[in-house]
Amino acid sequence: MENVTRMGHAVCVKHTFEAAHRLPHLGGKCVNLHGHSWEVEVTVGAPRLSEGGTVVEFGALKQGVRRWIDLYWDHATLLGQADPLVGLLRETGSRVYRFGAPGDATGAELVGHDLLWPTVESVAVVLARAATAIVDELPGAQGARVTRVEVRETRSNTAVHEPEWF
Ligand SMILES: [Zn+2]
């Protein structure tokens, strides 16, 4: 039987950002507030190319993904909503992005409302959702969608998220 999820074409956009996070629920060294030079790659696929020969308008995809990251995550601290550092950092004017955000969250934080902590896996899911919203607004091939997001926090730690069909 043919694999219906197999994609015919794909384009990839890469970006990097600097951000701190910590994972107090896990124990070990990740309890400490620490930073990474995060590297991300967003892949958009489509079964067939558009009439113009594209999966999606490349420049607009790149601009959209990079702008979202630069606005919300670059030089930010990624924290779980339950982390007591949230209030402290916000009071000092620091950029904070909360995972597991409550009702008073902004639109960007609502993207990660059901992911309680900023693990590399959760960062990949939030980025996939944000990128999906961007792709939905762009001209491109019919059925173009985010098929894969890769997030690297260190040379040895990479998470891959492949959103399901829906
Ligand atoms: Zn880390």
mmCIF file of C-alpha atoms and ligand atoms in Angstrom:
data_model
loop_
_atom_site.group_PDB
_atom_site.id
_atom_site.type_symbol
_atom_site.label_atom_id
_atom_site.label_comp_id
_atom_site.label_asym_id
_atom_site.label_seq_id
_atom_site.Cartn_x
_atom_site.Cartn_y
_atom_site.Cartn_z
ATOM 1 C CA MET A 1 0.000 0.000 0.000
ATOM 2 C CA GLU A 2 1.264 3.422 -0.909
ATOM 3 C CA ASN A 3 2.463 5.579 1.930
ATOM 4 C CA VAL A 4 0.102 8.555 1.732
ATOM 5 C CA THR A 5 2.224 10.705 4.025
ATOM 6 C CA ARG A 6 5.220 10.577 1.684
ATOM 7 C CA MET A 7 6.028 14.066 0.428
ATOM 8 C CA GLY A 8 7.044 14.852 -3.106
ATOM 9 C CA HIS A 9 8.907 18.104 -2.495
ATOM 10 C CA ALA A 10 10.342 19.967 0.459
ATOM 11 C CA VAL A 11 12.164 23.181 1.302
ATOM 12 C CA CYS A 12 14.139 23.857 4.476
ATOM 13 C CA VAL A 13 14.788 27.056 6.372
ATOM 14 C CA LYS A 14 17.518 27.289 8.986
ATOM 15 C CA HIS A 15 17.974 29.820 11.746
ATOM 16 C CA THR A 16 19.864 30.272 15.001
ATOM 17 C CA PHE A 17 19.072 32.112 18.205
ATOM 18 C CA GLU A 18 20.550 32.642 21.637
ATOM 19 C CA ALA A 19 18.359 31.801 24.617
ATOM 20 C CA ALA A 20 18.507 30.594 28.193
ATOM 21 C CA HIS A 21 16.278 27.966 29.764
ATOM 22 C CA ARG A 22 16.142 25.621 32.708
ATOM 23 C CA LEU A 23 14.309 22.418 33.535
ATOM 24 C CA PRO A 24 13.732 22.323 37.309
ATOM 25 C CA HIS A 25 11.380 19.319 37.073
ATOM 26 C CA LEU A 26 14.068 17.035 35.655
ATOM 27 C CA GLY A 27 16.777 17.327 38.298
ATOM 28 C CA GLY A 28 20.441 17.130 37.377
ATOM 29 C CA LYS A 29 22.441 19.907 35.790
ATOM 30 C CA CYS A 30 19.531 21.253 33.696
ATOM 31 C CA VAL A 31 18.021 22.633 36.911
ATOM 32 C CA ASN A 32 20.522 25.468 36.566
ATOM 33 C CA LEU A 33 19.670 28.443 34.395
ATOM 34 C CA HIS A 34 21.905 28.069 31.332
ATOM 35 C CA GLY A 35 22.071 29.218 27.731
ATOM 36 C CA HIS A 36 22.419 27.615 24.318
ATOM 37 C CA SER A 37 23.094 28.767 20.779
ATOM 38 C CA TRP A 38 20.033 27.004 19.410
ATOM 39 C CA GLU A 39 20.005 25.847 15.776
ATOM 40 C CA VAL A 40 16.692 25.140 14.106
ATOM 41 C CA GLU A 41 15.612 23.776 10.755
ATOM 42 C CA VAL A 42 12.021 23.972 9.535
ATOM 43 C CA THR A 43 10.985 21.778 6.585
ATOM 44 C CA VAL A 44 7.884 22.477 4.521
ATOM 45 C CA GLY A 45 6.698 19.802 2.113
ATOM 46 C CA ALA A 46 4.031 19.407 -0.543
ATOM 47 C CA PRO A 47 2.933 16.501 -2.750
ATOM 48 C CA ARG A 48 3.231 18.602 -5.935
ATOM 49 C CA LEU A 49 4.751 21.963 -6.809
ATOM 50 C CA SER A 50 2.625 25.049 -7.413
ATOM 51 C CA GLU A 51 2.181 26.365 -10.954
ATOM 52 C CA GLY A 52 5.051 28.729 -10.226
ATOM 53 C CA GLY A 53 7.281 25.764 -9.393
ATOM 54 C CA THR A 54 7.437 26.241 -5.641
ATOM 55 C CA VAL A 55 6.495 24.439 -2.434
ATOM 56 C CA VAL A 56 6.012 27.790 -0.739
ATOM 57 C CA GLU A 57 7.317 31.304 -1.336
ATOM 58 C CA PHE A 58 10.828 30.797 0.008
ATOM 59 C CA GLY A 59 11.732 34.341 0.972
ATOM 60 C CA ALA A 60 8.480 34.899 2.825
ATOM 61 C CA LEU A 61 8.816 31.588 4.675
ATOM 62 C CA LYS A 62 12.348 32.432 5.748
ATOM 63 C CA GLN A 63 11.365 35.933 6.796
ATOM 64 C CA GLY A 64 8.305 34.723 8.709
ATOM 65 C CA VAL A 65 10.087 31.974 10.633
ATOM 66 C CA ARG A 66 13.102 34.130 11.439
ATOM 67 C CA ARG A 67 10.980 37.075 12.527
ATOM 68 C CA TRP A 68 8.928 34.938 14.905
ATOM 69 C CA ILE A 69 12.055 33.476 16.493
ATOM 70 C CA ASP A 70 13.858 36.828 16.710
ATOM 71 C CA LEU A 71 10.817 38.478 18.266
ATOM 72 C CA TYR A 72 9.955 35.904 20.908
ATOM 73 C CA TRP A 73 12.970 33.680 21.569
ATOM 74 C CA ASP A 74 16.228 35.422 20.652
ATOM 75 C CA HIS A 75 18.005 36.608 23.800
ATOM 76 C CA ALA A 76 15.015 35.451 25.831
ATOM 77 C CA THR A 77 14.721 33.068 28.745
ATOM 78 C CA LEU A 78 12.464 30.095 28.027
ATOM 79 C CA LEU A 79 10.773 28.962 31.241
ATOM 80 C CA GLY A 80 7.908 26.834 32.465
ATOM 81 C CA GLN A 81 4.987 28.896 33.729
ATOM 82 C CA ALA A 82 5.425 27.288 37.170
ATOM 83 C CA ASP A 83 9.034 28.454 37.408
ATOM 84 C CA PRO A 84 9.483 31.131 40.118
ATOM 85 C CA LEU A 85 12.064 32.847 37.908
ATOM 86 C CA VAL A 86 9.278 34.028 35.571
ATOM 87 C CA GLY A 87 8.155 36.874 37.824
ATOM 88 C CA LEU A 88 11.665 37.832 38.866
ATOM 89 C CA LEU A 89 12.978 38.122 35.320
ATOM 90 C CA ARG A 90 9.911 39.964 34.046
ATOM 91 C CA GLU A 91 10.222 42.516 36.849
ATOM 92 C CA THR A 92 13.731 43.292 35.666
ATOM 93 C CA GLY A 93 12.544 43.832 32.098
ATOM 94 C CA SER A 94 14.017 40.612 30.726
ATOM 95 C CA ARG A 95 12.386 38.867 27.789
ATOM 96 C CA VAL A 96 10.676 35.703 29.004
ATOM 97 C CA TYR A 97 8.764 33.125 26.950
ATOM 98 C CA ARG A 98 6.552 30.942 29.148
ATOM 99 C CA PHE A 99 5.745 27.339 28.283
ATOM 100 C CA GLY A 100 2.427 26.118 29.707
ATOM 101 C CA ALA A 101 1.197 29.698 29.567
ATOM 102 C CA PRO A 102 -1.972 30.673 31.440
ATOM 103 C CA GLY A 103 -4.938 32.690 30.164
ATOM 104 C CA ASP A 104 -3.177 36.058 30.361
ATOM 105 C CA ALA A 105 -0.576 34.942 27.837
ATOM 106 C CA THR A 106 0.024 36.760 24.567
ATOM 107 C CA GLY A 107 -0.717 35.039 21.260
ATOM 108 C CA ALA A 108 2.826 33.801 20.844
ATOM 109 C CA GLU A 109 2.896 32.168 24.280
ATOM 110 C CA LEU A 110 -0.476 30.515 23.731
ATOM 111 C CA VAL A 111 1.196 28.402 21.036
ATOM 112 C CA GLY A 112 2.897 26.430 23.831
ATOM 113 C CA HIS A 113 0.057 26.444 26.367
ATOM 114 C CA ASP A 114 -0.059 22.640 26.723
ATOM 115 C CA LEU A 115 3.715 22.131 26.953
ATOM 116 C CA LEU A 116 4.727 22.757 30.538
ATOM 117 C CA TRP A 117 8.527 22.999 30.303
ATOM 118 C CA PRO A 118 11.041 24.299 27.727
ATOM 119 C CA THR A 119 12.671 20.989 26.828
ATOM 120 C CA VAL A 120 14.323 20.780 23.427
ATOM 121 C CA GLU A 121 11.434 18.523 22.360
ATOM 122 C CA SER A 122 8.852 21.110 23.407
ATOM 123 C CA VAL A 123 10.779 23.906 21.702
ATOM 124 C CA ALA A 124 10.496 21.876 18.471
ATOM 125 C CA VAL A 125 6.726 21.466 18.883
ATOM 126 C CA VAL A 126 6.125 25.163 19.558
ATOM 127 C CA LEU A 127 8.242 26.126 16.565
ATOM 128 C CA ALA A 128 6.338 23.673 14.346
ATOM 129 C CA ARG A 129 3.035 25.249 15.393
ATOM 130 C CA ALA A 130 4.298 28.792 14.882
ATOM 131 C CA ALA A 131 5.719 27.853 11.475
ATOM 132 C CA THR A 132 2.452 26.152 10.500
ATOM 133 C CA ALA A 133 0.555 29.381 11.164
ATOM 134 C CA ILE A 134 3.084 31.230 8.985
ATOM 135 C CA VAL A 135 2.890 28.688 6.133
ATOM 136 C CA ASP A 136 -0.908 28.805 6.162
ATOM 137 C CA GLU A 137 -0.718 32.506 5.207
ATOM 138 C CA LEU A 138 1.770 32.073 2.346
ATOM 139 C CA PRO A 139 1.193 31.430 -1.348
ATOM 140 C CA GLY A 140 2.501 28.072 -2.479
ATOM 141 C CA ALA A 141 1.627 24.581 -3.532
ATOM 142 C CA GLN A 142 -1.660 22.985 -2.577
ATOM 143 C CA GLY A 143 -1.269 21.025 0.646
ATOM 144 C CA ALA A 144 2.042 22.662 1.589
ATOM 145 C CA ARG A 145 2.649 22.114 5.301
ATOM 146 C CA VAL A 146 5.337 21.912 7.961
ATOM 147 C CA THR A 147 6.538 18.312 7.879
ATOM 148 C CA ARG A 148 9.565 18.411 10.150
ATOM 149 C CA VAL A 149 11.239 20.654 12.707
ATOM 150 C CA GLU A 150 14.697 19.976 14.036
ATOM 151 C CA VAL A 151 16.029 21.811 17.077
ATOM 152 C CA ARG A 152 19.622 21.499 18.275
ATOM 153 C CA GLU A 153 20.548 22.834 21.699
ATOM 154 C CA THR A 154 24.058 21.348 21.855
ATOM 155 C CA ARG A 155 26.301 19.371 19.511
ATOM 156 C CA SER A 156 24.962 16.170 21.030
ATOM 157 C CA ASN A 157 21.309 17.084 21.800
ATOM 158 C CA THR A 158 18.857 17.381 18.924
ATOM 159 C CA ALA A 159 15.087 16.950 18.910
ATOM 160 C CA VAL A 160 13.023 16.229 15.813
ATOM 161 C CA HIS A 161 9.291 16.808 15.615
ATOM 162 C CA GLU A 162 7.220 15.646 12.652
ATOM 163 C CA PRO A 163 3.679 17.034 12.952
ATOM 164 C CA GLU A 164 0.945 14.511 12.200
ATOM 165 C CA TRP A 165 -1.511 14.890 9.374
ATOM 166 C CA PHE A 166 -4.750 16.459 10.454
HETATM 167 ZN ZN ZN B 1 19.671 23.214 28.060
#
